[in-house]
Short mmCIF file of C-alpha atoms in Angstrom, two decimals:
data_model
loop_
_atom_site.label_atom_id
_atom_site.label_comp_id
_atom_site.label_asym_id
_atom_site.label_seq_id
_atom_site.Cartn_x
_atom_site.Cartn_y
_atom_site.Cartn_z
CA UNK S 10 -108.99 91.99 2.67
CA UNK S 11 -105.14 92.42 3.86
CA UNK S 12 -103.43 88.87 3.79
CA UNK S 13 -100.84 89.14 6.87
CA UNK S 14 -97.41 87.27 5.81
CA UNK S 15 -96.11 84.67 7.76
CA UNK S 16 -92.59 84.82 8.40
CA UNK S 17 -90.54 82.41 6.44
CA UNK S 18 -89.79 78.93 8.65
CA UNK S 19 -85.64 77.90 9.28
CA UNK S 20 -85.53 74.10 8.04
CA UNK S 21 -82.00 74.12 9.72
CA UNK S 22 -82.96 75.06 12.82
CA UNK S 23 -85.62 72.51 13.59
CA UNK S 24 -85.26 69.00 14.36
CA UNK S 25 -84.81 66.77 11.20
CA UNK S 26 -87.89 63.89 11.46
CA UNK S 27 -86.90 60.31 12.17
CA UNK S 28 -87.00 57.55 9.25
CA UNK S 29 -89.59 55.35 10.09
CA UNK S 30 -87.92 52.62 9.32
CA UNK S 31 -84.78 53.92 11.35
CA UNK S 32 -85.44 51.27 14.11
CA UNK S 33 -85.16 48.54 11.52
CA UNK S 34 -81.24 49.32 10.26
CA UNK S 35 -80.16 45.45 10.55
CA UNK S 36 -82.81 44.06 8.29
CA UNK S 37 -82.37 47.05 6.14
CA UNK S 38 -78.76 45.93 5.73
CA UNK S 39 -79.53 42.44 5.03
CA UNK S 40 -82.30 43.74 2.40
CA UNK S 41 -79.49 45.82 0.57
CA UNK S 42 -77.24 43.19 0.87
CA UNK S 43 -78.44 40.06 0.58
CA UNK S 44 -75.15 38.67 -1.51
CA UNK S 45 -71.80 37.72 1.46
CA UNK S 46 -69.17 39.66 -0.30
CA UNK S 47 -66.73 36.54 -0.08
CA UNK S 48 -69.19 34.83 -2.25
CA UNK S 49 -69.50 37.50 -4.43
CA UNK S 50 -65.72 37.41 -4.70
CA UNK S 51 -65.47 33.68 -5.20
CA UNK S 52 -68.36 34.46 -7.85
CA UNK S 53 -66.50 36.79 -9.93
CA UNK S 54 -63.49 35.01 -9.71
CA UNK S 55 -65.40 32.20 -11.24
CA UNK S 56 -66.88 34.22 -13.85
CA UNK S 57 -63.27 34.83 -14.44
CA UNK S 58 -62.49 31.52 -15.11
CA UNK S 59 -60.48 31.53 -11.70
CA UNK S 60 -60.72 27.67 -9.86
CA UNK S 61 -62.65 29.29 -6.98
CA UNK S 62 -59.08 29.27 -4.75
CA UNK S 63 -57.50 31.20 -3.60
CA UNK S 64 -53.33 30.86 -4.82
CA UNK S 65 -52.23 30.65 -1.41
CA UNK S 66 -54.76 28.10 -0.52
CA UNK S 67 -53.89 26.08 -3.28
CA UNK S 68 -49.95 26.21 -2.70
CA UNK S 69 -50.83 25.06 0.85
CA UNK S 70 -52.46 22.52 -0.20
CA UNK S 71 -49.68 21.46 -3.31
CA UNK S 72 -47.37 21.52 -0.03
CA UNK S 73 -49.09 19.25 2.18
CA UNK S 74 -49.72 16.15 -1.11
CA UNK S 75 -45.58 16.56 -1.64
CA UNK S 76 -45.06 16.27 2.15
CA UNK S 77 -47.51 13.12 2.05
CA UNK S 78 -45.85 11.83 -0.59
CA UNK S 79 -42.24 12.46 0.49
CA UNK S 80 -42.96 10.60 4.17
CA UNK S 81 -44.67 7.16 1.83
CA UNK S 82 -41.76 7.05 0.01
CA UNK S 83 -39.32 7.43 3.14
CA UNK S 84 -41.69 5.10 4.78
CA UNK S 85 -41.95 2.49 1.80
CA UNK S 86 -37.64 2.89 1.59
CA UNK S 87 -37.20 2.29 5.64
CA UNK S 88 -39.33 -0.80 5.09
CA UNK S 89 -38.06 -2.24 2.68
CA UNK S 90 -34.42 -1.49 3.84
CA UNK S 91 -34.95 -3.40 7.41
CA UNK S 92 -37.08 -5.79 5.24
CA UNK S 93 -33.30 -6.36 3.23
CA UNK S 94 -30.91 -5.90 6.24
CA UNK S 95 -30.77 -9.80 6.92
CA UNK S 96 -30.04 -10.64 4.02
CA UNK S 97 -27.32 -8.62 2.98
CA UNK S 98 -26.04 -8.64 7.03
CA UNK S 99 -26.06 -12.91 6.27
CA UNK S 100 -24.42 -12.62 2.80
CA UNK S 101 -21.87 -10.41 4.34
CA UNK S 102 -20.94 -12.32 7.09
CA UNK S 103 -20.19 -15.75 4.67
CA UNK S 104 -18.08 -13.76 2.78
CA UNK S 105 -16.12 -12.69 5.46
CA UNK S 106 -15.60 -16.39 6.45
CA UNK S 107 -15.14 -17.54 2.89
CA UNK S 108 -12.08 -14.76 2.79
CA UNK S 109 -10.62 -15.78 6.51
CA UNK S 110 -10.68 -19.42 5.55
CA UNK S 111 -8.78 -19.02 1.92
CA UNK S 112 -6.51 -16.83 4.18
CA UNK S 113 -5.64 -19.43 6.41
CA UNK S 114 -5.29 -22.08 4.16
CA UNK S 115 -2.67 -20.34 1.85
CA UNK S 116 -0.83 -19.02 5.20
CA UNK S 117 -0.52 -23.23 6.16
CA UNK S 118 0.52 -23.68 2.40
CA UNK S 119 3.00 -20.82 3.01
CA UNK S 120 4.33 -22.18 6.43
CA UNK S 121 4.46 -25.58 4.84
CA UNK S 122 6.57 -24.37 1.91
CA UNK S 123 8.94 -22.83 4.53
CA UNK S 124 9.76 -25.62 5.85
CA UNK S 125 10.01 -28.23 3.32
CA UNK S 126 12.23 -25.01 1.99
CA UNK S 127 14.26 -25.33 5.52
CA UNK S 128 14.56 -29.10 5.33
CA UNK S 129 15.94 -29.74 1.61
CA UNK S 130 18.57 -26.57 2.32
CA UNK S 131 20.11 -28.60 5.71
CA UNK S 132 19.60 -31.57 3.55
CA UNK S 133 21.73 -30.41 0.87
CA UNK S 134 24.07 -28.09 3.58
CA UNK S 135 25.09 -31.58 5.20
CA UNK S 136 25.33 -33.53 1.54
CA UNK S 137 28.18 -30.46 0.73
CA UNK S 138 29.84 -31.28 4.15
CA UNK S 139 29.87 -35.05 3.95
CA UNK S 140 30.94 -34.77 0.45
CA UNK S 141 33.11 -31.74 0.25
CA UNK S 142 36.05 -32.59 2.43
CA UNK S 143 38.70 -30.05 3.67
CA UNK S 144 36.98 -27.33 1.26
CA UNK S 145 33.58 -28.39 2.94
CA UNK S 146 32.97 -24.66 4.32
CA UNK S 147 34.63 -22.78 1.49
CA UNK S 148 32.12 -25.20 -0.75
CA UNK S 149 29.08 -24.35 1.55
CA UNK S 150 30.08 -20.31 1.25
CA UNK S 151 30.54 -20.44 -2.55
CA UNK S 152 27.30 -21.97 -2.76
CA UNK S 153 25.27 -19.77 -0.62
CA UNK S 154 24.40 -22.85 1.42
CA UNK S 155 24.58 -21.41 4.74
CA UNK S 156 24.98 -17.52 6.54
CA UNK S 157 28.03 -15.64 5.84
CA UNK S 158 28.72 -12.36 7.96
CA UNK S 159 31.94 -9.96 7.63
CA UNK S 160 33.75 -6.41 6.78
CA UNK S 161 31.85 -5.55 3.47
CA UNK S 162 30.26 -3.29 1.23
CA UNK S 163 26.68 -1.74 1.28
CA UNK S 164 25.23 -0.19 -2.49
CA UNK S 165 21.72 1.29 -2.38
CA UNK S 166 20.67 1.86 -6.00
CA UNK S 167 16.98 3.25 -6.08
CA UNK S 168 14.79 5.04 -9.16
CA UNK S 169 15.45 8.77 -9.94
CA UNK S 170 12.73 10.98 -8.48
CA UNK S 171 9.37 11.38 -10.29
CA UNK S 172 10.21 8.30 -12.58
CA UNK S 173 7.24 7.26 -14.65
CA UNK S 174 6.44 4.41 -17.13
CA UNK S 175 6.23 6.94 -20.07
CA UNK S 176 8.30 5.55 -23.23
CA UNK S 177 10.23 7.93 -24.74
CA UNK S 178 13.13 7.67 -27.52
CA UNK S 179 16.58 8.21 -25.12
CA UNK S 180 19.36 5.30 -25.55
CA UNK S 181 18.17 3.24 -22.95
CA UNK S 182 14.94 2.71 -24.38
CA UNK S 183 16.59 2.07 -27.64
CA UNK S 184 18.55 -1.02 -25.85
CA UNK S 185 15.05 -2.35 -24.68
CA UNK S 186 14.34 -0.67 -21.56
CA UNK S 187 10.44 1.84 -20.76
CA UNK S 188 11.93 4.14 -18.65
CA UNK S 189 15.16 6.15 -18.42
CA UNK S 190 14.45 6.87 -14.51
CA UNK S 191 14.16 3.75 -13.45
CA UNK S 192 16.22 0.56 -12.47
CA UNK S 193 16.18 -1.99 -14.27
CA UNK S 194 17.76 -5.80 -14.62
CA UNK S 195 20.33 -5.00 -16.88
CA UNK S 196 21.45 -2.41 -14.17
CA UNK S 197 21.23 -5.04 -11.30
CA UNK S 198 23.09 -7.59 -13.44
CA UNK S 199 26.51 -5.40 -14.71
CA UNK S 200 26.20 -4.54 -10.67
CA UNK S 201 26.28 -7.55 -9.24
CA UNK S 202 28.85 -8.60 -11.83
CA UNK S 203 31.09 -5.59 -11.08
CA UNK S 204 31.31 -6.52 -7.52
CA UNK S 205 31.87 -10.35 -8.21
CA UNK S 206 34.80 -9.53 -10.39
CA UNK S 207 36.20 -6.65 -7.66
CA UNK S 208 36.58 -9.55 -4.90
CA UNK S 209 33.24 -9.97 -3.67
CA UNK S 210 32.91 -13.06 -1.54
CA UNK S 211 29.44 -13.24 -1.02
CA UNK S 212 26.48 -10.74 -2.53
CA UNK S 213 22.67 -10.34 -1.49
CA UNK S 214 20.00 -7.70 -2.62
CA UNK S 215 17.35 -7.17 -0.41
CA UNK S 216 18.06 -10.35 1.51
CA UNK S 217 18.25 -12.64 -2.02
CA UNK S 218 21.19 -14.51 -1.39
CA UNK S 219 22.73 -14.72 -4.73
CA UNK S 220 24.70 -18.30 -5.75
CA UNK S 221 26.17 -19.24 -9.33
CA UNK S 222 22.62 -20.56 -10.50
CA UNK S 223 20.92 -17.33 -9.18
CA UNK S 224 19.24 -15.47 -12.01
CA UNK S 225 18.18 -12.01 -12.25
CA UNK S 226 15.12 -11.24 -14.54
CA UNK S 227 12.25 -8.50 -15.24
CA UNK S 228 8.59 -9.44 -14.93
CA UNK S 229 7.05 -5.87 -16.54
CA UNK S 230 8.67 -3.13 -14.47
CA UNK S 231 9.72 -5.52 -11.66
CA UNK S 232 12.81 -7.01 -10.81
CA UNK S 233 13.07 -10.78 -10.04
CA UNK S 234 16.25 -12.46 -8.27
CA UNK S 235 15.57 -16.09 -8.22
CA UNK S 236 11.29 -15.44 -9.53
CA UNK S 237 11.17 -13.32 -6.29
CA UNK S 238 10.06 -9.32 -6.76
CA UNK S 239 12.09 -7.08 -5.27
CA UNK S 240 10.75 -3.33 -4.35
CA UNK S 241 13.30 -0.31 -4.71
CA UNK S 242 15.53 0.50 -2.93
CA UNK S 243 17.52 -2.16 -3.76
CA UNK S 244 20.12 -2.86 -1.13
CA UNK S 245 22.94 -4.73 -2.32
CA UNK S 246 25.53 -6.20 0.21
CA UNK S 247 28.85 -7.94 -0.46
CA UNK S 248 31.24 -9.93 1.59
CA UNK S 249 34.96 -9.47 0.71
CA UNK S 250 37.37 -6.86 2.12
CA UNK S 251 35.71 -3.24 1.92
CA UNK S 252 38.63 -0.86 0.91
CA UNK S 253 39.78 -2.96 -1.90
CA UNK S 254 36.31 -3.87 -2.94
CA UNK S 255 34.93 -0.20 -2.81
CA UNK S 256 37.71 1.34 -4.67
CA UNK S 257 37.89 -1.82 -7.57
CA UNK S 258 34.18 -1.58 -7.57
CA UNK S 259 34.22 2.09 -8.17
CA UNK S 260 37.07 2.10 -10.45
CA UNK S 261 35.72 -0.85 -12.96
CA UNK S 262 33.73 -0.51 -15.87
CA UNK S 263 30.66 -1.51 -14.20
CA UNK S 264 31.08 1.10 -11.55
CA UNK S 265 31.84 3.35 -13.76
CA UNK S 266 28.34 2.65 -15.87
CA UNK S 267 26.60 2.84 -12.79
CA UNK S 268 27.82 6.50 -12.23
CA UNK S 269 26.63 7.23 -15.80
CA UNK S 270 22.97 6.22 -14.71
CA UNK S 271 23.22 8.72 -12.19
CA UNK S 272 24.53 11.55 -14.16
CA UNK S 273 22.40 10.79 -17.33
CA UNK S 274 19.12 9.25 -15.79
CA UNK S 275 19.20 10.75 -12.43
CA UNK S 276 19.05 7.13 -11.01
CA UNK S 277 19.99 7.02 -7.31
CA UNK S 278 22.91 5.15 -5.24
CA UNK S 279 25.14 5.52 -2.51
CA UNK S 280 28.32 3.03 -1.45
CA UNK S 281 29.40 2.92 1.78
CA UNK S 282 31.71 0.86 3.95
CA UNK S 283 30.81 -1.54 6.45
CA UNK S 284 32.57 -3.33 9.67
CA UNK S 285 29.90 -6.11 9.45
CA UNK S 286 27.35 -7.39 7.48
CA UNK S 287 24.83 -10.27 7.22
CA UNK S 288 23.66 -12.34 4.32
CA UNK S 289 21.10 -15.31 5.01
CA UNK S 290 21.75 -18.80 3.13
CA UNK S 291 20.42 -19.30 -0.41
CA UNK S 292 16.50 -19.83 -0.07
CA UNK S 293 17.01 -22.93 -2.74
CA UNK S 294 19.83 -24.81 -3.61
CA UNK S 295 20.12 -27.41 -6.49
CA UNK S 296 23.35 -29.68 -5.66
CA UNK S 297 24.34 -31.38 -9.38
CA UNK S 298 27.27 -33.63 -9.96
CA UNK S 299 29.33 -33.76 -13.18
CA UNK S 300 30.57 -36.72 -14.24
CA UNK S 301 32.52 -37.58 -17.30
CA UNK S 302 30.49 -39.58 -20.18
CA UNK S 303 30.92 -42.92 -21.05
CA UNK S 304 33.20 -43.78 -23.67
CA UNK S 305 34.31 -40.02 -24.01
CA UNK S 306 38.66 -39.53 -24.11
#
């Protein structure tokens, strides 16, 4: 019995047969995957030994605990700042008032000085007067006791430049002076001396009068006429007739040592003539008497 042959079937060319369970791809999904991959990544990374955060999460939330604790601190310091401004506001205020009341007090002290100052000097101006007869206004000149004006003589003597208080071994500080720059009251003395003895009638620096009691000391670096401080420059004026006293004052050994100080020491001065000058009465006179002792020949 012939067997016919059945021609061979084309799987590609028929349709391919639908999964039954084709309608159902959602719950399939869920079936496969029943683990959220974020928790699956948040497991592993605890399996890791991760803390379960992410780094940027937990630098976000490092930020926001500094930023809290940045804005209590801020918060605490305003507080306690308007908590304090009062006080320190009160405390500030009194000593403000403390400081304009001393003030006052030593500027009455000061006013009152000047003028128990003015009212001895006319005191003892009119006791050289009364007493001084004929030579009552060459008396009152000699002694500084009142204002002198006239031809005369102006010396500025001021520190060399870039004078410091550095010792050093040079001749002057040998003889007792800190300083080879700088003026001191040995200088003032052999100047005021040099004029005196080259016809000066009457001699000031920096509105000192100077009389025959005046002294002229150092206090540290500064120079006292009378226990007043000057401040250089020191202007020296003198009374007395201003050809012969420039060129005598130039020409004399005191002159002559102050042009050494310049040349040596760099210290400063200039001399020049004047038509008219001004020098105030002595700020303090003591009027003494001499008299001859008792039983003495």
């Amino acid at each position: 019995m012939c067997r016919m042959s059945q021609p061979p079937t084309n799987r590609s060319t028929g349709p391919r047969p639908a999964r039954p369970d084709a309608s159902m791809s959602l719950l399939t999904h869920v079936m496969d995957h029943s683990l959220d991959e974020g928790y699956a990544e948040a497991a592993a990374r605890r399996a890791e030994g991760g803390t379960g955060l992410p780094r940027t999460v937990k630098a976000k939330l490092g930020l926001a605990g500094g930023l809290v604790l940045a804005a209590m601190v801020v918060t605490l310091g305003a507080a306690q700042a308007r908590i304090s401004a009062p006080v320190i506001a009160k405390e500030r205020e009194e000593l403000i008032s403390r400081v304009e009341r001393a003030t006052a007090t030593a500027d009455g002290l000061e006013n009152d000085i000047e003028r128990l100052r003015s009212d001895v000097a006319g005191r003892q101006r009119q006791a050289l007067k009364e007493h001084g007869g004929d030579q009552a206004d060459l008396v009152a000149l000699l002694s500084g006791a009142t204002e002198v004006h006239g031809p005369g003589l102006k010396l500025t003597v001021d520190d060399a430049k870039g004078a410091s208080d550095t010792a050093g071994g040079g001749p002057r500080e040998s003889a007792g002076f800190s300083d080879t720059g700088r003026v001191r009251d040995r200088d003032m003395q052999r100047i005021v001396n040099g004029l005196w003895q080259s016809g000066a009638e009457a001699v000031s620096i920096n509105g000192q009068r100077l009389t025959a009691l005046s002294a002229i000391r150092a206090a540290g670096d500064a120079i006292l006429v009378d226990n007043r401080p000057l401040v250089p420059p020191y202007e020296v004026l003198a009374v007395g007739d201003r050809n012969r006293l420039s060129t005598d004052f130039q020409d004399s050994a005191d002159g002559q040592y102050l042009h050494v100080l310049q040349e040596n020491y760099g210290i400063r001065y200039s001399v020049s003539k004047e038509g008219d000058v001004r020098l105030p009465a002595a700020s303090s006179l003591i009027v003494r008497t001499a008299e001859p002792k008792k039983g003495a020949s």
